[in-house]
Amino acid sequence: MENIVISSSYGLRGEVFTPPDKSISHRALMFAAIAEGGSVIKNLLYAGDVLSTMNALRRLSVEIEDDGKEVRILGRGLRGIKEPNDVIDCGNSGTTTRLLAGILSGNKIFSVMTGDDSLRKRPMDRIIKPLSQMGAVIYARNDNKYLPMCIRGGNLKSIEYKLPVASAQVKSCLILASLYANGVGCIIEDLPTRDHTERMLQSMGVDLKRIGSRIEISPPQRLNPLEITVPGDFSSAAFFIAGALLVPNSELIIRDVLVNPTRAGLLDVLKGMGANVEVANIREKSGETVADIICRFSPNLKAVKIDKKMVPSMIDEFPILCVLATQCEGTTEIRGAEELRVKESDRINSITVELSKMGANIVEYPDGVDIIGKTDLKGTVVNSHKDHRIAMSLAIAGLIAAGKTTVNDIGCVSISFPSFFNTLKALQR
Ligand code: S3P
């Protein structure tokens, strides 16, 4: 088990490029694989989760050329992937599993998917039920709930489906399956979740319309190939934004970060907290909005209230938000975030347990937490729960804790941000 010892910091200063966006990287690979013709993906994320997608696609006989600078994929067409001759191992990646299940359901092949200890505990019934309604034949462990799961796809019927949970993975799975259906499909989402699937498929020629909360998908003949440069990941940038706001003497400029409003909800929350954050140089890149984020030490942060409506646009930022909240004056209330319980770890519980060890005043609720600030944090031994976002959040907490903080089991950061600790070290003053 790999550990790291973090000492309190005298300031984070400089310029940072955070890793390429994980959600967009997964999608670019999968959609290029089922396009017709050659796609080029620049600035793809090289991290555990995206490698799970690459390996899965290779199992389906997709040829991926990768020279370390750009990735070239000769698409096999919507119905050209081949039956895999072994189990598809999705590692730790919910996005790989759920999105690929949509594509596999549309193809007349038999496949079996599995994953690591964490992924095999995550709910798959949320995709199995609607995919089965569309006509895919799917069996999974524990009464059709958990991986391993096997799919025999083909002959899908279009459906109108209202998402029972706000989940971009479920939405994307069903949009992908709808590409193969016999008529126009409709997915209804009450609260908008990340829309990278919709944007990318539209750019590949798919007739996909959003009318209010309805997303209508007309099955296409083909997908045009993709040429894309992946922007920086806001969810990875969030750790450095928080670090700069919390550590005295800090000033960071984070370049080329995706600020799509369905992802960057944390920026609005930070404004409410009174944080010194500027979003500059806003521009369009490969169909997404990117910007540079300038953030400085902010000693007078105020508590905020987060409700259900705000959750989807900042779903992956809750662990780091909890660290920030320990330094806000007043009680930060987070509610309507029960989805955090079914992430790579139960993030409500993992962050409550670990920040409490550091002296935070944090109370766990079924769907969120109360964090009563501000409290001085103290260095101690904390555990990542094998969850990349918990590991990185605790490392940032360590920068403001008195004494030394040991974060145990940090190998998981390679899931989304393999160079996290080196990048953090380079910014320390
Ligand atoms: C993702 C969607 C979210 C998010 C995950 C990536 C995606 O999951 O937490 O890290 O790329 O679509 P849910 O769909 O389970 O909310």
Short mmCIF file of C-alpha atoms and ligand atoms in Angstrom, two decimals:
data_model
loop_
_atom_site.label_atom_id
_atom_site.label_comp_id
_atom_site.label_asym_id
_atom_site.label_seq_id
_atom_site.Cartn_x
_atom_site.Cartn_y
_atom_site.Cartn_z
CA MET A 1 0.00 0.00 0.00
CA GLU A 2 1.44 3.34 -1.08
CA ASN A 3 1.22 6.32 1.32
CA ILE A 4 2.15 9.98 1.16
CA VAL A 5 3.05 12.39 3.93
CA ILE A 6 1.79 15.96 3.43
CA SER A 7 3.10 18.88 5.48
CA SER A 8 1.37 22.19 5.96
CA SER A 9 2.09 24.48 3.05
CA TYR A 10 3.40 28.06 2.81
CA GLY A 11 1.59 28.74 -0.45
CA LEU A 12 0.71 27.31 -3.84
CA ARG A 13 1.87 29.54 -6.67
CA GLY A 14 2.27 29.28 -10.43
CA GLU A 15 0.61 28.03 -13.56
CA VAL A 16 -1.03 24.60 -13.85
CA PHE A 17 -2.39 22.53 -16.71
CA THR A 18 -4.71 19.93 -15.24
CA PRO A 19 -5.16 16.56 -16.98
CA PRO A 20 -7.52 16.21 -19.94
CA ASP A 21 -11.19 15.68 -19.11
CA LYS A 22 -12.04 12.10 -18.17
CA SER A 23 -15.70 12.13 -19.26
CA ILE A 24 -14.85 13.57 -22.68
CA SER A 25 -11.91 11.17 -23.13
CA HIS A 26 -14.13 8.10 -22.54
CA ARG A 27 -16.75 9.38 -24.94
CA ALA A 28 -14.29 10.35 -27.68
CA LEU A 29 -12.82 6.83 -27.69
CA MET A 30 -16.15 5.00 -27.65
CA PHE A 31 -17.89 7.19 -30.21
CA ALA A 32 -14.87 7.13 -32.55
CA ALA A 33 -14.95 3.32 -32.32
CA ILE A 34 -18.49 3.18 -33.76
CA ALA A 35 -18.05 6.01 -36.28
CA GLU A 36 -17.38 5.40 -39.99
CA GLY A 37 -13.85 6.43 -40.94
CA GLY A 38 -10.78 7.65 -39.11
CA SER A 39 -11.03 9.81 -35.98
CA VAL A 40 -8.22 11.77 -34.32
CA ILE A 41 -8.23 12.50 -30.58
CA LYS A 42 -5.66 14.95 -29.25
CA ASN A 43 -4.84 15.48 -25.58
CA LEU A 44 -6.55 12.25 -24.46
CA LEU A 45 -6.37 11.53 -20.71
CA TYR A 46 -3.89 8.77 -19.88
CA ALA A 47 -5.26 7.46 -16.61
CA GLY A 48 -6.67 4.20 -15.26
CA ASP A 49 -10.31 4.76 -16.13
CA VAL A 50 -9.67 5.78 -19.72
CA LEU A 51 -7.27 2.86 -20.18
CA SER A 52 -10.19 0.63 -19.10
CA THR A 53 -12.19 2.05 -22.00
CA MET A 54 -9.30 1.57 -24.45
CA ASN A 55 -8.82 -2.05 -23.35
CA ALA A 56 -12.54 -2.73 -23.57
CA LEU A 57 -12.65 -1.37 -27.12
CA ARG A 58 -9.63 -3.45 -28.12
CA ARG A 59 -11.52 -6.54 -26.85
CA LEU A 60 -14.23 -5.57 -29.34
CA SER A 61 -11.62 -5.60 -32.16
CA VAL A 62 -11.36 -1.82 -32.43
CA GLU A 63 -7.93 -0.76 -33.69
CA ILE A 64 -6.47 2.08 -31.67
CA GLU A 65 -3.19 3.67 -32.74
CA ASP A 66 -1.55 5.71 -30.04
CA ASP A 67 1.79 7.49 -30.47
CA GLY A 68 1.60 9.22 -27.08
CA LYS A 69 0.61 12.54 -28.73
CA GLU A 70 -2.59 11.68 -30.50
CA VAL A 71 -4.85 8.69 -30.78
CA ARG A 72 -6.15 7.52 -34.15
CA ILE A 73 -9.10 5.17 -34.39
CA LEU A 74 -10.46 3.56 -37.52
CA GLY A 75 -14.13 3.35 -36.63
CA ARG A 76 -15.91 0.04 -37.22
CA GLY A 77 -19.29 1.64 -37.88
CA LEU A 78 -22.33 1.43 -35.63
CA ARG A 79 -22.72 -2.34 -36.08
CA GLY A 80 -19.13 -3.38 -36.76
CA ILE A 81 -17.72 -4.21 -33.33
CA LYS A 82 -16.95 -7.92 -32.95
CA GLU A 83 -18.02 -10.34 -30.26
CA PRO A 84 -15.29 -10.39 -27.59
CA ASN A 85 -13.67 -13.77 -26.91
CA ASP A 86 -13.22 -13.03 -23.21
CA VAL A 87 -14.72 -11.02 -20.38
CA ILE A 88 -14.49 -7.21 -20.66
CA ASP A 89 -12.81 -5.89 -17.52
CA CYS A 90 -13.95 -2.31 -16.85
CA GLY A 91 -11.61 -1.90 -13.87
CA ASN A 92 -12.81 0.92 -11.58
CA SER A 93 -14.78 2.72 -14.29
CA GLY A 94 -18.53 3.23 -14.05
CA THR A 95 -18.47 5.35 -17.21
CA THR A 96 -16.82 2.56 -19.24
CA THR A 97 -19.38 0.02 -18.02
CA ARG A 98 -22.55 2.02 -18.36
CA LEU A 99 -21.83 3.76 -21.67
CA LEU A 100 -20.41 0.68 -23.34
CA ALA A 101 -23.46 -1.33 -22.19
CA GLY A 102 -25.57 0.99 -24.36
CA ILE A 103 -23.44 0.22 -27.43
CA LEU A 104 -23.24 -3.53 -26.68
CA SER A 105 -27.03 -3.67 -26.34
CA GLY A 106 -27.38 -2.36 -29.89
CA ASN A 107 -25.07 -4.96 -31.40
CA LYS A 108 -25.99 -8.60 -32.12
CA ILE A 109 -23.19 -10.00 -30.00
CA PHE A 110 -22.77 -11.68 -26.62
CA SER A 111 -20.53 -10.02 -24.06
CA VAL A 112 -19.73 -10.22 -20.36
CA MET A 113 -18.57 -7.21 -18.33
CA THR A 114 -16.98 -7.12 -14.91
CA GLY A 115 -14.84 -4.78 -12.81
CA ASP A 116 -12.85 -4.33 -9.62
CA ASP A 117 -14.15 -4.71 -6.02
CA SER A 118 -15.59 -1.18 -6.04
CA LEU A 119 -17.27 -1.39 -9.46
CA ARG A 120 -18.84 -4.76 -8.60
CA LYS A 121 -20.68 -3.03 -5.74
CA ARG A 122 -22.11 -0.22 -7.88
CA PRO A 123 -25.73 -0.38 -9.10
CA MET A 124 -26.20 -1.57 -12.67
CA ASP A 125 -29.97 -2.14 -12.42
CA ARG A 126 -30.33 1.54 -13.33
CA ILE A 127 -29.21 0.67 -16.88
CA ILE A 128 -30.30 -2.98 -17.00
CA LYS A 129 -34.00 -2.13 -16.51
CA PRO A 130 -34.36 0.39 -19.36
CA LEU A 131 -32.02 -1.54 -21.72
CA SER A 132 -34.14 -4.65 -21.11
CA GLN A 133 -37.28 -2.63 -21.88
CA MET A 134 -35.66 -1.75 -25.19
CA GLY A 135 -35.19 -5.47 -25.92
CA ALA A 136 -31.61 -6.26 -24.87
CA VAL A 137 -31.24 -9.55 -23.00
CA ILE A 138 -29.21 -8.87 -19.87
CA TYR A 139 -28.40 -10.96 -16.80
CA ALA A 140 -26.39 -9.76 -13.85
CA ARG A 141 -25.42 -10.88 -10.37
CA ASN A 142 -27.67 -10.44 -7.34
CA ASP A 143 -31.06 -10.34 -9.07
CA ASN A 144 -29.82 -8.27 -12.03
CA LYS A 145 -28.16 -5.58 -9.97
CA TYR A 146 -24.36 -5.97 -9.96
CA LEU A 147 -21.47 -6.92 -12.24
CA PRO A 148 -20.58 -9.35 -13.69
CA MET A 149 -23.27 -8.73 -16.27
CA CYS A 150 -23.85 -10.40 -19.62
CA ILE A 151 -25.57 -8.81 -22.58
CA ARG A 152 -26.99 -10.23 -25.78
CA GLY A 153 -27.87 -7.21 -27.88
CA GLY A 154 -29.70 -6.40 -31.10
CA ASN A 155 -33.18 -5.49 -32.39
CA LEU A 156 -33.82 -2.64 -29.99
CA LYS A 157 -37.14 -0.81 -29.73
CA SER A 158 -37.20 2.91 -29.05
CA ILE A 159 -38.53 4.02 -25.67
CA GLU A 160 -39.57 7.15 -23.85
CA TYR A 161 -37.80 6.97 -20.50
CA LYS A 162 -37.78 9.35 -17.56
CA LEU A 163 -34.54 8.99 -15.62
CA PRO A 164 -35.29 8.03 -12.01
CA VAL A 165 -31.85 9.32 -10.92
CA ALA A 166 -29.92 12.32 -12.24
CA SER A 167 -27.10 10.42 -13.93
CA ALA A 168 -25.16 11.32 -17.06
CA GLN A 169 -23.94 7.75 -17.29
CA VAL A 170 -27.48 6.35 -17.42
CA LYS A 171 -28.60 9.10 -19.82
CA SER A 172 -25.61 8.47 -22.10
CA CYS A 173 -26.12 4.70 -22.01
CA LEU A 174 -29.71 5.15 -23.20
CA ILE A 175 -28.83 7.76 -25.82
CA LEU A 176 -26.26 5.31 -27.23
CA ALA A 177 -28.75 2.43 -27.22
CA SER A 178 -31.28 4.74 -28.93
CA LEU A 179 -28.87 5.10 -31.88
CA TYR A 180 -29.75 1.45 -32.63
CA ALA A 181 -33.51 1.59 -31.99
CA ASN A 182 -36.34 1.22 -34.50
CA GLY A 183 -37.67 4.77 -34.04
CA VAL A 184 -37.14 8.09 -32.31
CA GLY A 185 -36.18 7.61 -28.66
CA CYS A 186 -36.79 10.08 -25.87
CA ILE A 187 -34.93 10.41 -22.57
CA ILE A 188 -36.33 12.80 -19.98
CA GLU A 189 -34.13 14.26 -17.27
CA ASP A 190 -35.57 16.55 -14.58
CA LEU A 191 -32.22 18.03 -13.61
CA PRO A 192 -29.63 18.64 -16.33
CA THR A 193 -26.55 16.40 -16.03
CA ARG A 194 -23.32 16.72 -18.02
CA ASP A 195 -24.15 16.97 -21.71
CA HIS A 196 -20.91 15.85 -23.41
CA THR A 197 -22.63 12.87 -25.06
CA GLU A 198 -25.25 15.08 -26.67
CA ARG A 199 -22.71 17.66 -27.88
CA MET A 200 -20.31 15.09 -29.28
CA LEU A 201 -22.95 13.00 -31.05
CA GLN A 202 -24.45 16.15 -32.60
CA SER A 203 -20.98 17.09 -33.88
CA MET A 204 -20.81 13.60 -35.45
CA GLY A 205 -24.02 14.25 -37.40
CA VAL A 206 -26.67 12.70 -35.13
CA ASP A 207 -30.12 14.31 -35.18
CA LEU A 208 -30.44 14.78 -31.41
CA LYS A 209 -32.67 17.53 -30.02
CA ARG A 210 -33.17 18.85 -26.52
CA ILE A 211 -36.62 20.31 -25.91
CA GLY A 212 -36.84 21.39 -22.28
CA SER A 213 -36.10 18.30 -20.25
CA ARG A 214 -36.67 15.94 -23.23
CA ILE A 215 -33.82 14.62 -25.35
CA GLU A 216 -35.01 13.12 -28.65
CA ILE A 217 -32.71 10.88 -30.65
CA SER A 218 -33.33 9.82 -34.25
CA PRO A 219 -31.36 6.66 -35.07
CA PRO A 220 -28.71 7.63 -37.66
CA GLN A 221 -27.37 5.64 -40.64
CA ARG A 222 -23.84 6.34 -39.47
CA LEU A 223 -21.69 8.52 -37.21
CA ASN A 224 -19.18 10.82 -38.91
CA PRO A 225 -15.62 10.57 -37.56
CA LEU A 226 -14.42 12.86 -34.84
CA GLU A 227 -11.56 15.33 -34.63
CA ILE A 228 -11.25 16.59 -31.09
CA THR A 229 -8.81 18.16 -28.63
CA VAL A 230 -9.85 17.22 -25.10
CA PRO A 231 -9.98 20.21 -22.70
CA GLY A 232 -8.62 20.20 -19.12
CA ASP A 233 -10.75 18.45 -16.50
CA PHE A 234 -12.64 20.80 -14.17
CA SER A 235 -12.98 18.02 -11.59
CA SER A 236 -9.17 17.70 -11.40
CA ALA A 237 -8.74 21.50 -11.38
CA ALA A 238 -11.08 21.69 -8.37
CA PHE A 239 -8.37 20.29 -6.05
CA PHE A 240 -5.97 23.09 -6.98
CA ILE A 241 -8.70 25.74 -6.84
CA ALA A 242 -9.45 24.61 -3.28
CA GLY A 243 -5.75 24.45 -2.40
CA ALA A 244 -5.18 28.03 -3.57
CA LEU A 245 -8.25 29.34 -1.69
CA LEU A 246 -7.23 27.64 1.56
CA VAL A 247 -3.44 28.02 1.78
CA PRO A 248 -2.15 31.50 2.72
CA ASN A 249 0.02 33.28 0.09
CA SER A 250 -1.43 31.23 -2.77
CA GLU A 251 -2.14 32.37 -6.30
CA LEU A 252 -2.68 29.89 -9.13
CA ILE A 253 -3.63 30.19 -12.76
CA ILE A 254 -5.14 26.99 -14.10
CA ARG A 255 -5.13 26.92 -17.91
CA ASP A 256 -7.53 25.48 -20.50
CA VAL A 257 -10.14 24.14 -18.10
CA LEU A 258 -13.55 22.91 -19.26
CA VAL A 259 -16.19 25.24 -17.78
CA ASN A 260 -19.30 23.69 -19.34
CA PRO A 261 -22.10 24.79 -16.95
CA THR A 262 -23.29 21.20 -16.49
CA ARG A 263 -19.88 20.48 -14.93
CA ALA A 264 -18.65 23.66 -13.27
CA GLY A 265 -21.42 24.24 -10.71
CA LEU A 266 -18.75 24.54 -8.03
CA LEU A 267 -17.81 27.95 -9.47
CA ASP A 268 -21.24 29.35 -8.48
CA VAL A 269 -20.91 27.86 -5.02
CA LEU A 270 -17.46 29.42 -4.61
CA LYS A 271 -18.90 32.80 -5.55
CA GLY A 272 -21.49 32.33 -2.78
CA MET A 273 -18.66 31.50 -0.35
CA GLY A 274 -16.89 34.75 -1.22
CA ALA A 275 -13.90 33.01 -2.77
CA ASN A 276 -11.38 34.93 -4.84
CA VAL A 277 -11.80 33.09 -8.16
CA GLU A 278 -11.77 34.62 -11.64
CA VAL A 279 -12.75 32.87 -14.84
CA ALA A 280 -10.78 34.50 -17.68
CA ASN A 281 -10.14 34.03 -21.37
CA ILE A 282 -13.39 32.12 -21.99
CA ARG A 283 -13.35 30.47 -25.43
CA GLU A 284 -14.77 27.57 -27.47
CA LYS A 285 -12.68 24.49 -28.16
CA SER A 286 -13.93 21.32 -29.90
CA GLY A 287 -17.57 22.13 -29.11
CA GLU A 288 -16.99 22.84 -25.41
CA THR A 289 -16.32 26.05 -23.43
CA VAL A 290 -12.88 26.37 -21.83
CA ALA A 291 -11.28 29.10 -19.72
CA ASP A 292 -8.34 29.95 -17.48
CA ILE A 293 -9.15 30.00 -13.77
CA ILE A 294 -7.26 32.37 -11.49
CA CYS A 295 -7.63 31.71 -7.78
CA ARG A 296 -6.08 33.31 -4.70
CA PHE A 297 -5.99 32.73 -0.96
CA SER A 298 -9.41 33.64 0.47
CA PRO A 299 -9.32 33.97 4.25
CA ASN A 300 -12.98 34.95 4.82
CA LEU A 301 -14.98 32.10 3.30
CA LYS A 302 -18.66 31.82 4.30
CA ALA A 303 -20.78 28.68 4.63
CA VAL A 304 -23.29 27.84 1.86
CA LYS A 305 -26.38 25.66 1.45
CA ILE A 306 -26.42 23.09 -1.34
CA ASP A 307 -29.70 21.49 -2.42
CA LYS A 308 -30.73 18.76 -4.84
CA LYS A 309 -30.92 21.08 -7.87
CA MET A 310 -27.26 22.04 -7.53
CA VAL A 311 -25.95 18.49 -7.12
CA PRO A 312 -25.59 17.18 -10.71
CA SER A 313 -23.36 20.03 -11.95
CA MET A 314 -20.87 19.41 -9.14
CA ILE A 315 -21.39 15.72 -8.38
CA ASP A 316 -17.67 14.83 -8.39
CA GLU A 317 -16.61 17.90 -6.40
CA PHE A 318 -18.31 17.07 -3.06
CA PRO A 319 -15.27 15.57 -1.30
CA ILE A 320 -13.20 18.70 -2.00
CA LEU A 321 -16.16 20.97 -1.22
CA CYS A 322 -16.32 19.34 2.22
CA VAL A 323 -12.65 20.20 2.78
CA LEU A 324 -13.37 23.82 1.81
CA ALA A 325 -16.40 23.89 4.10
CA THR A 326 -14.26 23.09 7.15
CA GLN A 327 -12.72 26.57 6.64
CA CYS A 328 -16.01 28.43 6.04
CA GLU A 329 -17.58 30.49 8.82
CA GLY A 330 -20.97 28.90 9.68
CA THR A 331 -22.71 25.65 8.79
CA THR A 332 -22.42 24.35 5.25
CA GLU A 333 -25.45 22.16 4.54
CA ILE A 334 -25.30 19.64 1.71
CA ARG A 335 -28.55 17.79 0.95
CA GLY A 336 -30.06 15.85 -1.96
CA ALA A 337 -26.68 14.24 -2.68
CA GLU A 338 -27.54 10.59 -1.90
CA GLU A 339 -25.95 9.57 -5.24
CA LEU A 340 -22.58 10.12 -3.53
CA ARG A 341 -23.20 6.89 -1.64
CA VAL A 342 -22.84 4.82 -4.85
CA LYS A 343 -19.65 6.33 -6.26
CA GLU A 344 -16.15 4.73 -6.19
CA SER A 345 -16.68 4.69 -2.41
CA ASP A 346 -19.61 5.82 -0.26
CA ARG A 347 -18.32 9.39 -0.43
CA ILE A 348 -20.68 10.78 2.24
CA ASN A 349 -19.32 8.28 4.72
CA SER A 350 -15.66 8.25 3.59
CA ILE A 351 -15.26 12.01 3.78
CA THR A 352 -17.15 12.25 7.10
CA VAL A 353 -14.98 9.57 8.72
CA GLU A 354 -11.67 10.92 7.41
CA LEU A 355 -12.23 14.66 7.95
CA SER A 356 -13.51 13.89 11.48
CA LYS A 357 -10.14 12.24 12.20
CA MET A 358 -8.52 15.56 11.24
CA GLY A 359 -10.72 17.50 13.65
CA ALA A 360 -13.52 18.68 11.34
CA ASN A 361 -16.99 19.12 12.81
CA ILE A 362 -19.04 17.13 10.31
CA VAL A 363 -22.39 15.37 10.71
CA GLU A 364 -23.52 12.68 8.29
CA TYR A 365 -27.10 12.54 6.88
CA PRO A 366 -28.56 9.96 4.50
CA ASP A 367 -28.31 12.42 1.60
CA GLY A 368 -25.50 14.75 2.62
CA VAL A 369 -23.62 16.36 5.50
CA ASP A 370 -23.53 19.41 7.73
CA ILE A 371 -20.08 20.89 8.21
CA ILE A 372 -19.75 23.36 11.02
CA GLY A 373 -16.84 25.76 10.54
CA LYS A 374 -14.43 27.00 10.84
CA THR A 375 -12.27 24.40 12.57
CA ASP A 376 -8.51 24.03 12.67
CA LEU A 377 -7.47 20.76 11.09
CA LYS A 378 -4.74 18.60 12.57
CA GLY A 379 -2.46 16.21 10.73
CA THR A 380 -3.05 12.51 11.35
CA VAL A 381 -3.26 9.23 9.40
CA VAL A 382 -6.19 9.14 6.97
CA ASN A 383 -7.43 6.61 4.44
CA SER A 384 -8.36 7.08 0.77
CA HIS A 385 -10.98 4.28 0.82
CA LYS A 386 -9.34 3.43 -2.55
CA ASP A 387 -11.25 6.38 -4.03
CA HIS A 388 -9.20 8.83 -6.14
CA ARG A 389 -11.26 11.89 -5.25
CA ILE A 390 -11.14 11.14 -1.52
CA ALA A 391 -7.33 10.67 -1.70
CA MET A 392 -6.77 14.02 -3.45
CA SER A 393 -9.22 15.87 -1.18
CA LEU A 394 -7.43 14.59 1.94
CA ALA A 395 -4.07 15.62 0.49
CA ILE A 396 -5.39 19.19 0.06
CA ALA A 397 -6.74 19.10 3.64
CA GLY A 398 -3.22 18.08 4.70
CA LEU A 399 -1.83 21.34 3.27
CA ILE A 400 -3.72 23.35 5.91
CA ALA A 401 -3.54 20.86 8.80
CA ALA A 402 -1.13 21.38 11.68
CA GLY A 403 1.76 18.90 11.55
CA LYS A 404 1.92 15.99 9.15
CA THR A 405 -0.93 14.20 7.40
CA THR A 406 -0.35 10.68 6.07
CA VAL A 407 -2.77 9.70 3.33
CA ASN A 408 -2.86 5.92 3.03
CA ASP A 409 -3.54 3.90 -0.10
CA ILE A 410 -2.98 6.65 -2.69
CA GLY A 411 -2.47 4.38 -5.72
CA CYS A 412 -6.07 5.18 -6.68
CA VAL A 413 -5.18 8.74 -7.84
CA SER A 414 -3.98 7.10 -11.08
CA ILE A 415 -7.67 6.54 -11.94
CA SER A 416 -8.06 10.18 -12.99
CA PHE A 417 -4.86 12.13 -12.21
CA PRO A 418 -1.65 10.04 -12.18
CA SER A 419 0.64 13.10 -11.82
CA PHE A 420 -1.37 14.73 -9.00
CA PHE A 421 1.29 14.58 -6.29
CA ASN A 422 4.09 15.75 -8.62
CA THR A 423 1.98 18.65 -9.84
CA LEU A 424 1.14 19.60 -6.25
CA LYS A 425 4.80 19.46 -5.23
CA ALA A 426 5.85 21.71 -8.14
CA LEU A 427 3.41 24.44 -6.99
CA GLN A 428 4.57 24.52 -3.35
CA ARG A 429 6.43 27.57 -2.10
C1 S3P B 1 -19.86 10.69 -15.39
C2 S3P B 1 -21.06 10.90 -14.75
C3 S3P B 1 -21.19 10.99 -13.28
C4 S3P B 1 -19.84 11.25 -12.62
C5 S3P B 1 -18.76 10.37 -13.16
C6 S3P B 1 -18.59 10.57 -14.65
C7 S3P B 1 -19.85 10.62 -16.86
O1 S3P B 1 -21.67 9.76 -12.78
O2 S3P B 1 -19.95 11.09 -11.22
O3 S3P B 1 -17.53 10.64 -12.51
O4 S3P B 1 -18.76 10.68 -17.46
O5 S3P B 1 -20.93 10.52 -17.44
P1 S3P B 1 -23.24 9.45 -12.65
O6 S3P B 1 -23.82 9.34 -13.99
O7 S3P B 1 -23.31 8.14 -11.89
O8 S3P B 1 -23.80 10.60 -11.86
#
